[in-house]
Amino acid sequence: MESDPDRIDELAVIIVARDEEDRIEKCLRSVLWAGERVVVVDDSTSDATAKRAAPLATEVLIRPWEGFVASRQFALSRTRAPWILWLDADEAVSPELARSIRKAVRDPRDRAAFRIRRLNHYMGRVVRHGAWSGDRVVRLFRRDRAEFRGRLVHESLSIEGGVGELEGPLHHTSYRDLTHHWRKMGEWADLWCAQSIRDGKSASLLDPLVRPGIRFLKGYILKGGFLDGRAGLVLAVMDSVYVALKYARLLDERMTRRRQDDSERREER
């Protein structure tokens, strides 16, 4: 039997998914050429994500949710390949990017990791301007020269060595519709607030009032979000609402804790 020239045995793919039954197959089909293994960690979802992933993935593992970093580290522990590509279930590797990944793994030129251009889709169109334009993420890395850094939201990789650039887009569809976008904003705001509390950040009364307007002007006007038509306007509005939401929650949390501290001090007296 002849070997597949497109298969990369030095590469493994890890994916963390939750309630992604409608998108996981597209994601997996875009990386079937990854030779070592494709691991999906299903964080106890309520739909058929695991069932739909099983025929396409090397391994599907269901476990309780412990956070993004813990889930990715667990998925990483199930692989052995020297190179790792990590994806979200709402992403898909383009054919051009797949070719670029193969080339990079075979001839990394002493790079420890590679950055990928992420092409965001929103309301049925590609976002080419505004706050979501120019989105580049480090997703391909050598397992012995990178480490996931623990944050509750928007975790990152700590890289030891140079970072190269790959050609070809990674297609990304964060939200199925506006209802999904609204629900996710609430979840992200809660995580951001919890992380900010851990980091010792605070918020003033001006933050939820001023910052959203600045975010809207920056994304819609300065970065040309208006050029994306209706999708650009809706995205700029939703982004500004998200900024207001997360700072309002941080302010409320800080004020609640301050009242609790004052109450405890009065009781001690």
PDB file of C-alpha atoms in Angstrom:
ATOM      1  CA  MET A   1       0.000   0.000   0.000  1.00  0.00           C
ATOM      2  CA  GLU A   2       1.455   3.388  -1.046  1.00  0.00           C
ATOM      3  CA  SER A   3       1.784   6.098   1.560  1.00  0.00           C
ATOM      4  CA  ASP A   4      -0.263   9.269   1.255  1.00  0.00           C
ATOM      5  CA  PRO A   5       2.126  12.112   0.267  1.00  0.00           C
ATOM      6  CA  ASP A   6      -0.196  14.663   1.881  1.00  0.00           C
ATOM      7  CA  ARG A   7      -0.266  12.903   5.235  1.00  0.00           C
ATOM      8  CA  ILE A   8       1.896  14.502   7.943  1.00  0.00           C
ATOM      9  CA  ASP A   9       2.836  11.919  10.569  1.00  0.00           C
ATOM     10  CA  GLU A  10       4.756  14.536  12.578  1.00  0.00           C
ATOM     11  CA  LEU A  11       1.550  16.511  13.246  1.00  0.00           C
ATOM     12  CA  ALA A  12      -1.315  16.026  15.703  1.00  0.00           C
ATOM     13  CA  VAL A  13      -4.459  18.146  15.991  1.00  0.00           C
ATOM     14  CA  ILE A  14      -6.256  18.951  19.245  1.00  0.00           C
ATOM     15  CA  ILE A  15      -9.791  20.369  19.415  1.00  0.00           C
ATOM     16  CA  VAL A  16     -11.885  21.334  22.440  1.00  0.00           C
ATOM     17  CA  ALA A  17     -15.619  21.387  21.728  1.00  0.00           C
ATOM     18  CA  ARG A  18     -18.845  22.025  23.575  1.00  0.00           C
ATOM     19  CA  ASP A  19     -22.299  21.860  21.934  1.00  0.00           C
ATOM     20  CA  GLU A  20     -20.835  21.948  18.431  1.00  0.00           C
ATOM     21  CA  GLU A  21     -22.749  19.161  16.677  1.00  0.00           C
ATOM     22  CA  ASP A  22     -23.483  21.381  13.677  1.00  0.00           C
ATOM     23  CA  ARG A  23     -19.852  22.489  13.135  1.00  0.00           C
ATOM     24  CA  ILE A  24     -17.499  19.801  14.389  1.00  0.00           C
ATOM     25  CA  GLU A  25     -17.608  17.727  11.178  1.00  0.00           C
ATOM     26  CA  LYS A  26     -16.533  20.626   8.974  1.00  0.00           C
ATOM     27  CA  CYS A  27     -13.652  21.349  11.323  1.00  0.00           C
ATOM     28  CA  LEU A  28     -12.496  17.728  11.377  1.00  0.00           C
ATOM     29  CA  ARG A  29     -12.792  17.214   7.617  1.00  0.00           C
ATOM     30  CA  SER A  30     -10.394  20.111   7.106  1.00  0.00           C
ATOM     31  CA  VAL A  31      -7.579  18.274   8.979  1.00  0.00           C
ATOM     32  CA  LEU A  32      -7.981  14.622   7.961  1.00  0.00           C
ATOM     33  CA  TRP A  33      -4.448  14.760   6.547  1.00  0.00           C
ATOM     34  CA  ALA A  34      -2.924  15.151  10.041  1.00  0.00           C
ATOM     35  CA  GLY A  35      -1.097  11.840  10.387  1.00  0.00           C
ATOM     36  CA  GLU A  36      -0.352  11.199  14.065  1.00  0.00           C
ATOM     37  CA  ARG A  37      -3.827  11.717  15.500  1.00  0.00           C
ATOM     38  CA  VAL A  38      -6.766  14.094  15.801  1.00  0.00           C
ATOM     39  CA  VAL A  39      -8.033  14.385  19.377  1.00  0.00           C
ATOM     40  CA  VAL A  40     -11.372  15.940  20.316  1.00  0.00           C
ATOM     41  CA  VAL A  41     -12.116  16.761  23.949  1.00  0.00           C
ATOM     42  CA  ASP A  42     -15.868  17.064  24.410  1.00  0.00           C
ATOM     43  CA  ASP A  43     -16.488  18.950  27.634  1.00  0.00           C
ATOM     44  CA  SER A  44     -19.686  17.158  28.683  1.00  0.00           C
ATOM     45  CA  THR A  45     -21.882  18.793  26.063  1.00  0.00           C
ATOM     46  CA  SER A  46     -25.609  18.226  25.819  1.00  0.00           C
ATOM     47  CA  ASP A  47     -25.827  17.548  22.081  1.00  0.00           C
ATOM     48  CA  ALA A  48     -24.406  15.017  19.586  1.00  0.00           C
ATOM     49  CA  THR A  49     -20.937  16.573  19.260  1.00  0.00           C
ATOM     50  CA  ALA A  50     -19.115  13.407  20.366  1.00  0.00           C
ATOM     51  CA  LYS A  51     -21.236  11.151  18.147  1.00  0.00           C
ATOM     52  CA  ARG A  52     -20.596  13.240  15.040  1.00  0.00           C
ATOM     53  CA  ALA A  53     -16.884  13.606  15.794  1.00  0.00           C
ATOM     54  CA  ALA A  54     -16.247   9.902  16.406  1.00  0.00           C
ATOM     55  CA  PRO A  55     -16.098   8.713  12.748  1.00  0.00           C
ATOM     56  CA  LEU A  56     -13.616  11.447  11.793  1.00  0.00           C
ATOM     57  CA  ALA A  57     -11.407  11.878  14.862  1.00  0.00           C
ATOM     58  CA  THR A  58      -8.765   9.471  16.120  1.00  0.00           C
ATOM     59  CA  GLU A  59     -10.061   9.815  19.661  1.00  0.00           C
ATOM     60  CA  VAL A  60     -13.024  11.557  21.294  1.00  0.00           C
ATOM     61  CA  LEU A  61     -12.807  12.085  25.036  1.00  0.00           C
ATOM     62  CA  ILE A  62     -15.689  13.273  27.222  1.00  0.00           C
ATOM     63  CA  ARG A  63     -14.811  14.929  30.501  1.00  0.00           C
ATOM     64  CA  PRO A  64     -16.163  17.565  32.922  1.00  0.00           C
ATOM     65  CA  TRP A  65     -15.385  21.174  32.092  1.00  0.00           C
ATOM     66  CA  GLU A  66     -12.297  22.459  33.946  1.00  0.00           C
ATOM     67  CA  GLY A  67     -11.447  25.466  31.814  1.00  0.00           C
ATOM     68  CA  PHE A  68      -9.871  26.054  28.415  1.00  0.00           C
ATOM     69  CA  VAL A  69      -6.251  25.566  29.442  1.00  0.00           C
ATOM     70  CA  ALA A  70      -6.901  22.339  31.385  1.00  0.00           C
ATOM     71  CA  SER A  71      -8.897  20.924  28.465  1.00  0.00           C
ATOM     72  CA  ARG A  72      -6.217  21.762  25.895  1.00  0.00           C
ATOM     73  CA  GLN A  73      -3.472  20.379  28.117  1.00  0.00           C
ATOM     74  CA  PHE A  74      -5.464  17.177  28.521  1.00  0.00           C
ATOM     75  CA  ALA A  75      -5.909  16.867  24.761  1.00  0.00           C
ATOM     76  CA  LEU A  76      -2.200  17.552  24.289  1.00  0.00           C
ATOM     77  CA  SER A  77      -1.340  14.739  26.700  1.00  0.00           C
ATOM     78  CA  ARG A  78      -3.071  12.271  24.357  1.00  0.00           C
ATOM     79  CA  THR A  79      -0.696  13.056  21.486  1.00  0.00           C
ATOM     80  CA  ARG A  80       2.930  12.219  20.754  1.00  0.00           C
ATOM     81  CA  ALA A  81       3.728  14.116  17.552  1.00  0.00           C
ATOM     82  CA  PRO A  82       6.446  16.812  17.686  1.00  0.00           C
ATOM     83  CA  TRP A  83       4.136  19.358  16.040  1.00  0.00           C
ATOM     84  CA  ILE A  84       0.681  20.359  17.304  1.00  0.00           C
ATOM     85  CA  LEU A  85      -2.113  22.283  15.585  1.00  0.00           C
ATOM     86  CA  TRP A  86      -4.836  23.431  17.958  1.00  0.00           C
ATOM     87  CA  LEU A  87      -8.240  24.461  16.689  1.00  0.00           C
ATOM     88  CA  ASP A  88     -11.664  25.433  17.943  1.00  0.00           C
ATOM     89  CA  ALA A  89     -14.699  23.597  16.612  1.00  0.00           C
ATOM     90  CA  ASP A  90     -15.912  26.753  14.855  1.00  0.00           C
ATOM     91  CA  GLU A  91     -12.764  26.893  12.709  1.00  0.00           C
ATOM     92  CA  ALA A  92     -11.749  25.137   9.495  1.00  0.00           C
ATOM     93  CA  VAL A  93      -8.371  24.930   7.764  1.00  0.00           C
ATOM     94  CA  SER A  94      -8.388  26.139   4.158  1.00  0.00           C
ATOM     95  CA  PRO A  95      -6.621  24.043   1.463  1.00  0.00           C
ATOM     96  CA  GLU A  96      -4.006  26.783   1.048  1.00  0.00           C
ATOM     97  CA  LEU A  97      -3.307  26.808   4.779  1.00  0.00           C
ATOM     98  CA  ALA A  98      -3.110  23.001   4.820  1.00  0.00           C
ATOM     99  CA  ARG A  99      -0.370  23.136   2.173  1.00  0.00           C
ATOM    100  CA  SER A 100       1.451  25.827   4.148  1.00  0.00           C
ATOM    101  CA  ILE A 101       1.278  23.745   7.347  1.00  0.00           C
ATOM    102  CA  ARG A 102       2.710  20.687   5.569  1.00  0.00           C
ATOM    103  CA  LYS A 103       5.582  22.775   4.241  1.00  0.00           C
ATOM    104  CA  ALA A 104       6.284  24.347   7.647  1.00  0.00           C
ATOM    105  CA  VAL A 105       6.336  21.017   9.497  1.00  0.00           C
ATOM    106  CA  ARG A 106       8.657  19.451   6.934  1.00  0.00           C
ATOM    107  CA  ASP A 107      10.967  22.481   6.859  1.00  0.00           C
ATOM    108  CA  PRO A 108      10.394  24.686   9.937  1.00  0.00           C
ATOM    109  CA  ARG A 109      13.648  26.677   9.485  1.00  0.00           C
ATOM    110  CA  ASP A 110      14.255  26.665  13.248  1.00  0.00           C
ATOM    111  CA  ARG A 111      10.843  28.141  14.045  1.00  0.00           C
ATOM    112  CA  ALA A 112       9.198  27.104  17.299  1.00  0.00           C
ATOM    113  CA  ALA A 113       5.706  28.088  16.178  1.00  0.00           C
ATOM    114  CA  PHE A 114       3.748  29.659  13.347  1.00  0.00           C
ATOM    115  CA  ARG A 115       1.135  32.384  13.220  1.00  0.00           C
ATOM    116  CA  ILE A 116      -1.992  31.941  11.100  1.00  0.00           C
ATOM    117  CA  ARG A 117      -4.252  34.547   9.503  1.00  0.00           C
ATOM    118  CA  ARG A 118      -7.781  33.980  10.749  1.00  0.00           C
ATOM    119  CA  LEU A 119     -10.586  34.966   8.381  1.00  0.00           C
ATOM    120  CA  ASN A 120     -13.676  35.798  10.419  1.00  0.00           C
ATOM    121  CA  HIS A 121     -17.186  35.216   9.080  1.00  0.00           C
ATOM    122  CA  TYR A 122     -20.193  37.108  10.465  1.00  0.00           C
ATOM    123  CA  MET A 123     -23.809  37.307   9.301  1.00  0.00           C
ATOM    124  CA  GLY A 124     -22.975  35.325   6.189  1.00  0.00           C
ATOM    125  CA  ARG A 125     -20.037  37.397   4.980  1.00  0.00           C
ATOM    126  CA  VAL A 126     -16.290  37.689   5.471  1.00  0.00           C
ATOM    127  CA  VAL A 127     -15.258  40.474   7.839  1.00  0.00           C
ATOM    128  CA  ARG A 128     -12.447  42.382   6.106  1.00  0.00           C
ATOM    129  CA  HIS A 129     -12.453  45.583   8.161  1.00  0.00           C
ATOM    130  CA  GLY A 130     -13.166  46.776  11.677  1.00  0.00           C
ATOM    131  CA  ALA A 131     -12.062  45.301  14.994  1.00  0.00           C
ATOM    132  CA  TRP A 132     -11.995  41.734  13.660  1.00  0.00           C
ATOM    133  CA  SER A 133      -9.727  42.460  10.687  1.00  0.00           C
ATOM    134  CA  GLY A 134      -6.032  41.579  10.781  1.00  0.00           C
ATOM    135  CA  ASP A 135      -6.729  38.691  13.156  1.00  0.00           C
ATOM    136  CA  ARG A 136      -3.586  36.534  13.482  1.00  0.00           C
ATOM    137  CA  VAL A 137      -3.243  33.693  15.976  1.00  0.00           C
ATOM    138  CA  VAL A 138      -0.417  31.289  16.894  1.00  0.00           C
ATOM    139  CA  ARG A 139      -1.856  27.803  16.420  1.00  0.00           C
ATOM    140  CA  LEU A 140       0.919  25.590  15.065  1.00  0.00           C
ATOM    141  CA  PHE A 141       3.760  24.870  17.498  1.00  0.00           C
ATOM    142  CA  ARG A 142       6.471  22.446  18.556  1.00  0.00           C
ATOM    143  CA  ARG A 143       5.291  20.617  21.661  1.00  0.00           C
ATOM    144  CA  ASP A 144       8.726  20.877  23.314  1.00  0.00           C
ATOM    145  CA  ARG A 145       8.970  24.658  22.838  1.00  0.00           C
ATOM    146  CA  ALA A 146       5.521  25.928  23.773  1.00  0.00           C
ATOM    147  CA  GLU A 147       3.196  25.938  26.767  1.00  0.00           C
ATOM    148  CA  PHE A 148      -0.411  26.996  27.302  1.00  0.00           C
ATOM    149  CA  ARG A 149      -0.746  29.881  29.727  1.00  0.00           C
ATOM    150  CA  GLY A 150      -3.619  29.719  32.166  1.00  0.00           C
ATOM    151  CA  ARG A 151      -6.314  32.368  31.859  1.00  0.00           C
ATOM    152  CA  LEU A 152     -10.059  31.935  32.183  1.00  0.00           C
ATOM    153  CA  VAL A 153     -10.636  33.496  28.765  1.00  0.00           C
ATOM    154  CA  HIS A 154      -8.442  34.013  25.685  1.00  0.00           C
ATOM    155  CA  GLU A 155      -5.676  31.724  26.818  1.00  0.00           C
ATOM    156  CA  SER A 156      -2.325  32.022  25.057  1.00  0.00           C
ATOM    157  CA  LEU A 157       0.805  30.094  24.195  1.00  0.00           C
ATOM    158  CA  SER A 158       4.188  30.857  25.685  1.00  0.00           C
ATOM    159  CA  ILE A 159       6.731  30.201  22.903  1.00  0.00           C
ATOM    160  CA  GLU A 160      10.448  29.533  23.285  1.00  0.00           C
ATOM    161  CA  GLY A 161      11.925  30.529  19.947  1.00  0.00           C
ATOM    162  CA  GLY A 162      11.034  32.272  16.728  1.00  0.00           C
ATOM    163  CA  VAL A 163       7.517  32.527  15.329  1.00  0.00           C
ATOM    164  CA  GLY A 164       6.967  32.298  11.582  1.00  0.00           C
ATOM    165  CA  GLU A 165       4.010  33.227   9.368  1.00  0.00           C
ATOM    166  CA  LEU A 166       1.866  30.790   7.390  1.00  0.00           C
ATOM    167  CA  GLU A 167       0.047  31.465   4.148  1.00  0.00           C
ATOM    168  CA  GLY A 168      -3.653  30.727   3.717  1.00  0.00           C
ATOM    169  CA  PRO A 169      -6.585  31.544   5.995  1.00  0.00           C
ATOM    170  CA  LEU A 170      -8.102  29.737   8.923  1.00  0.00           C
ATOM    171  CA  HIS A 171     -11.852  30.164   8.486  1.00  0.00           C
ATOM    172  CA  HIS A 172     -13.614  31.182  11.698  1.00  0.00           C
ATOM    173  CA  THR A 173     -17.366  31.461  12.319  1.00  0.00           C
ATOM    174  CA  SER A 174     -17.751  32.439  15.968  1.00  0.00           C
ATOM    175  CA  TYR A 175     -21.492  32.947  16.069  1.00  0.00           C
ATOM    176  CA  ARG A 176     -24.331  31.108  14.383  1.00  0.00           C
ATOM    177  CA  ASP A 177     -26.716  34.083  14.710  1.00  0.00           C
ATOM    178  CA  LEU A 178     -27.360  37.163  16.828  1.00  0.00           C
ATOM    179  CA  THR A 179     -28.998  35.141  19.605  1.00  0.00           C
ATOM    180  CA  HIS A 180     -25.912  32.964  19.871  1.00  0.00           C
ATOM    181  CA  HIS A 181     -23.687  36.063  19.806  1.00  0.00           C
ATOM    182  CA  TRP A 182     -25.663  37.664  22.633  1.00  0.00           C
ATOM    183  CA  ARG A 183     -25.511  34.537  24.777  1.00  0.00           C
ATOM    184  CA  LYS A 184     -21.768  34.107  24.262  1.00  0.00           C
ATOM    185  CA  MET A 185     -21.134  37.757  25.143  1.00  0.00           C
ATOM    186  CA  GLY A 186     -22.637  37.116  28.554  1.00  0.00           C
ATOM    187  CA  GLU A 187     -20.441  34.061  29.070  1.00  0.00           C
ATOM    188  CA  TRP A 188     -17.270  35.856  27.933  1.00  0.00           C
ATOM    189  CA  ALA A 189     -18.084  38.870  30.108  1.00  0.00           C
ATOM    190  CA  ASP A 190     -18.420  36.637  33.177  1.00  0.00           C
ATOM    191  CA  LEU A 191     -15.073  34.969  32.460  1.00  0.00           C
ATOM    192  CA  TRP A 192     -13.384  38.297  31.748  1.00  0.00           C
ATOM    193  CA  CYS A 193     -14.737  39.729  34.987  1.00  0.00           C
ATOM    194  CA  ALA A 194     -13.538  36.730  37.016  1.00  0.00           C
ATOM    195  CA  GLN A 195     -10.077  36.948  35.437  1.00  0.00           C
ATOM    196  CA  SER A 196      -9.924  40.704  36.051  1.00  0.00           C
ATOM    197  CA  ILE A 197     -10.763  40.169  39.723  1.00  0.00           C
ATOM    198  CA  ARG A 198      -7.929  37.635  39.932  1.00  0.00           C
ATOM    199  CA  ASP A 199      -5.580  40.131  38.298  1.00  0.00           C
ATOM    200  CA  GLY A 200      -6.565  42.858  40.751  1.00  0.00           C
ATOM    201  CA  LYS A 201      -8.166  45.115  38.138  1.00  0.00           C
ATOM    202  CA  SER A 202     -10.836  47.646  39.024  1.00  0.00           C
ATOM    203  CA  ALA A 203     -13.385  49.723  37.124  1.00  0.00           C
ATOM    204  CA  SER A 204     -14.767  53.227  37.565  1.00  0.00           C
ATOM    205  CA  LEU A 205     -18.210  54.576  36.779  1.00  0.00           C
ATOM    206  CA  LEU A 206     -16.814  56.034  33.565  1.00  0.00           C
ATOM    207  CA  ASP A 207     -15.572  52.722  32.169  1.00  0.00           C
ATOM    208  CA  PRO A 208     -18.947  51.213  31.125  1.00  0.00           C
ATOM    209  CA  LEU A 209     -20.034  54.644  29.859  1.00  0.00           C
ATOM    210  CA  VAL A 210     -16.990  55.826  27.898  1.00  0.00           C
ATOM    211  CA  ARG A 211     -15.193  52.673  26.754  1.00  0.00           C
ATOM    212  CA  PRO A 212     -18.067  51.292  24.623  1.00  0.00           C
ATOM    213  CA  GLY A 213     -18.212  54.484  22.551  1.00  0.00           C
ATOM    214  CA  ILE A 214     -14.462  54.417  22.031  1.00  0.00           C
ATOM    215  CA  ARG A 215     -14.659  50.777  20.933  1.00  0.00           C
ATOM    216  CA  PHE A 216     -17.423  51.578  18.442  1.00  0.00           C
ATOM    217  CA  LEU A 217     -15.588  54.544  16.924  1.00  0.00           C
ATOM    218  CA  LYS A 218     -12.337  52.617  16.680  1.00  0.00           C
ATOM    219  CA  GLY A 219     -13.854  49.567  15.011  1.00  0.00           C
ATOM    220  CA  TYR A 220     -16.532  51.155  12.852  1.00  0.00           C
ATOM    221  CA  ILE A 221     -14.831  54.407  11.814  1.00  0.00           C
ATOM    222  CA  LEU A 222     -11.064  54.248  12.317  1.00  0.00           C
ATOM    223  CA  LYS A 223     -10.698  50.617  11.192  1.00  0.00           C
ATOM    224  CA  GLY A 224     -13.291  50.922   8.449  1.00  0.00           C
ATOM    225  CA  GLY A 225     -15.951  48.610   9.821  1.00  0.00           C
ATOM    226  CA  PHE A 226     -18.546  50.591   7.848  1.00  0.00           C
ATOM    227  CA  LEU A 227     -17.067  49.099   4.668  1.00  0.00           C
ATOM    228  CA  ASP A 228     -18.498  45.700   5.669  1.00  0.00           C
ATOM    229  CA  GLY A 229     -22.045  46.999   5.323  1.00  0.00           C
ATOM    230  CA  ARG A 230     -24.781  45.833   7.671  1.00  0.00           C
ATOM    231  CA  ALA A 231     -22.580  43.105   9.142  1.00  0.00           C
ATOM    232  CA  GLY A 232     -19.925  45.694   9.993  1.00  0.00           C
ATOM    233  CA  LEU A 233     -22.460  47.929  11.743  1.00  0.00           C
ATOM    234  CA  VAL A 234     -24.014  45.098  13.756  1.00  0.00           C
ATOM    235  CA  LEU A 235     -20.592  43.782  14.733  1.00  0.00           C
ATOM    236  CA  ALA A 236     -19.412  47.224  15.876  1.00  0.00           C
ATOM    237  CA  VAL A 237     -22.581  47.670  17.965  1.00  0.00           C
ATOM    238  CA  MET A 238     -22.290  44.210  19.517  1.00  0.00           C
ATOM    239  CA  ASP A 239     -18.612  44.782  20.320  1.00  0.00           C
ATOM    240  CA  SER A 240     -19.418  48.055  22.081  1.00  0.00           C
ATOM    241  CA  VAL A 241     -22.240  46.365  24.040  1.00  0.00           C
ATOM    242  CA  TYR A 242     -19.810  43.630  25.091  1.00  0.00           C
ATOM    243  CA  VAL A 243     -17.354  46.239  26.383  1.00  0.00           C
ATOM    244  CA  ALA A 244     -20.137  47.921  28.355  1.00  0.00           C
ATOM    245  CA  LEU A 245     -21.289  44.580  29.730  1.00  0.00           C
ATOM    246  CA  LYS A 246     -17.917  43.385  30.952  1.00  0.00           C
ATOM    247  CA  TYR A 247     -16.973  46.668  32.638  1.00  0.00           C
ATOM    248  CA  ALA A 248     -20.425  46.994  34.210  1.00  0.00           C
ATOM    249  CA  ARG A 249     -20.058  43.504  35.671  1.00  0.00           C
ATOM    250  CA  LEU A 250     -16.567  44.273  36.959  1.00  0.00           C
ATOM    251  CA  LEU A 251     -17.781  47.518  38.524  1.00  0.00           C
ATOM    252  CA  ASP A 252     -20.745  45.750  40.120  1.00  0.00           C
ATOM    253  CA  GLU A 253     -18.514  42.977  41.466  1.00  0.00           C
ATOM    254  CA  ARG A 254     -16.058  45.479  42.940  1.00  0.00           C
ATOM    255  CA  MET A 255     -18.840  47.531  44.550  1.00  0.00           C
ATOM    256  CA  THR A 256     -20.446  44.382  45.981  1.00  0.00           C
ATOM    257  CA  ARG A 257     -17.156  43.270  47.501  1.00  0.00           C
ATOM    258  CA  ARG A 258     -16.549  46.735  48.903  1.00  0.00           C
ATOM    259  CA  ARG A 259     -19.951  46.716  50.613  1.00  0.00           C
ATOM    260  CA  GLN A 260     -19.250  43.265  52.027  1.00  0.00           C
ATOM    261  CA  ASP A 261     -15.866  44.401  53.365  1.00  0.00           C
ATOM    262  CA  ASP A 262     -17.424  47.497  54.955  1.00  0.00           C
ATOM    263  CA  SER A 263     -20.126  45.347  56.547  1.00  0.00           C
ATOM    264  CA  GLU A 264     -17.547  42.921  57.962  1.00  0.00           C
ATOM    265  CA  ARG A 265     -15.489  45.777  59.414  1.00  0.00           C
ATOM    266  CA  ARG A 266     -18.562  47.238  61.122  1.00  0.00           C
ATOM    267  CA  GLU A 267     -19.404  43.851  62.624  1.00  0.00           C
ATOM    268  CA  GLU A 268     -15.842  43.509  63.969  1.00  0.00           C
ATOM    269  CA  ARG A 269     -16.256  46.763  65.819  1.00  0.00           C
TER     270      ARG A 269
END
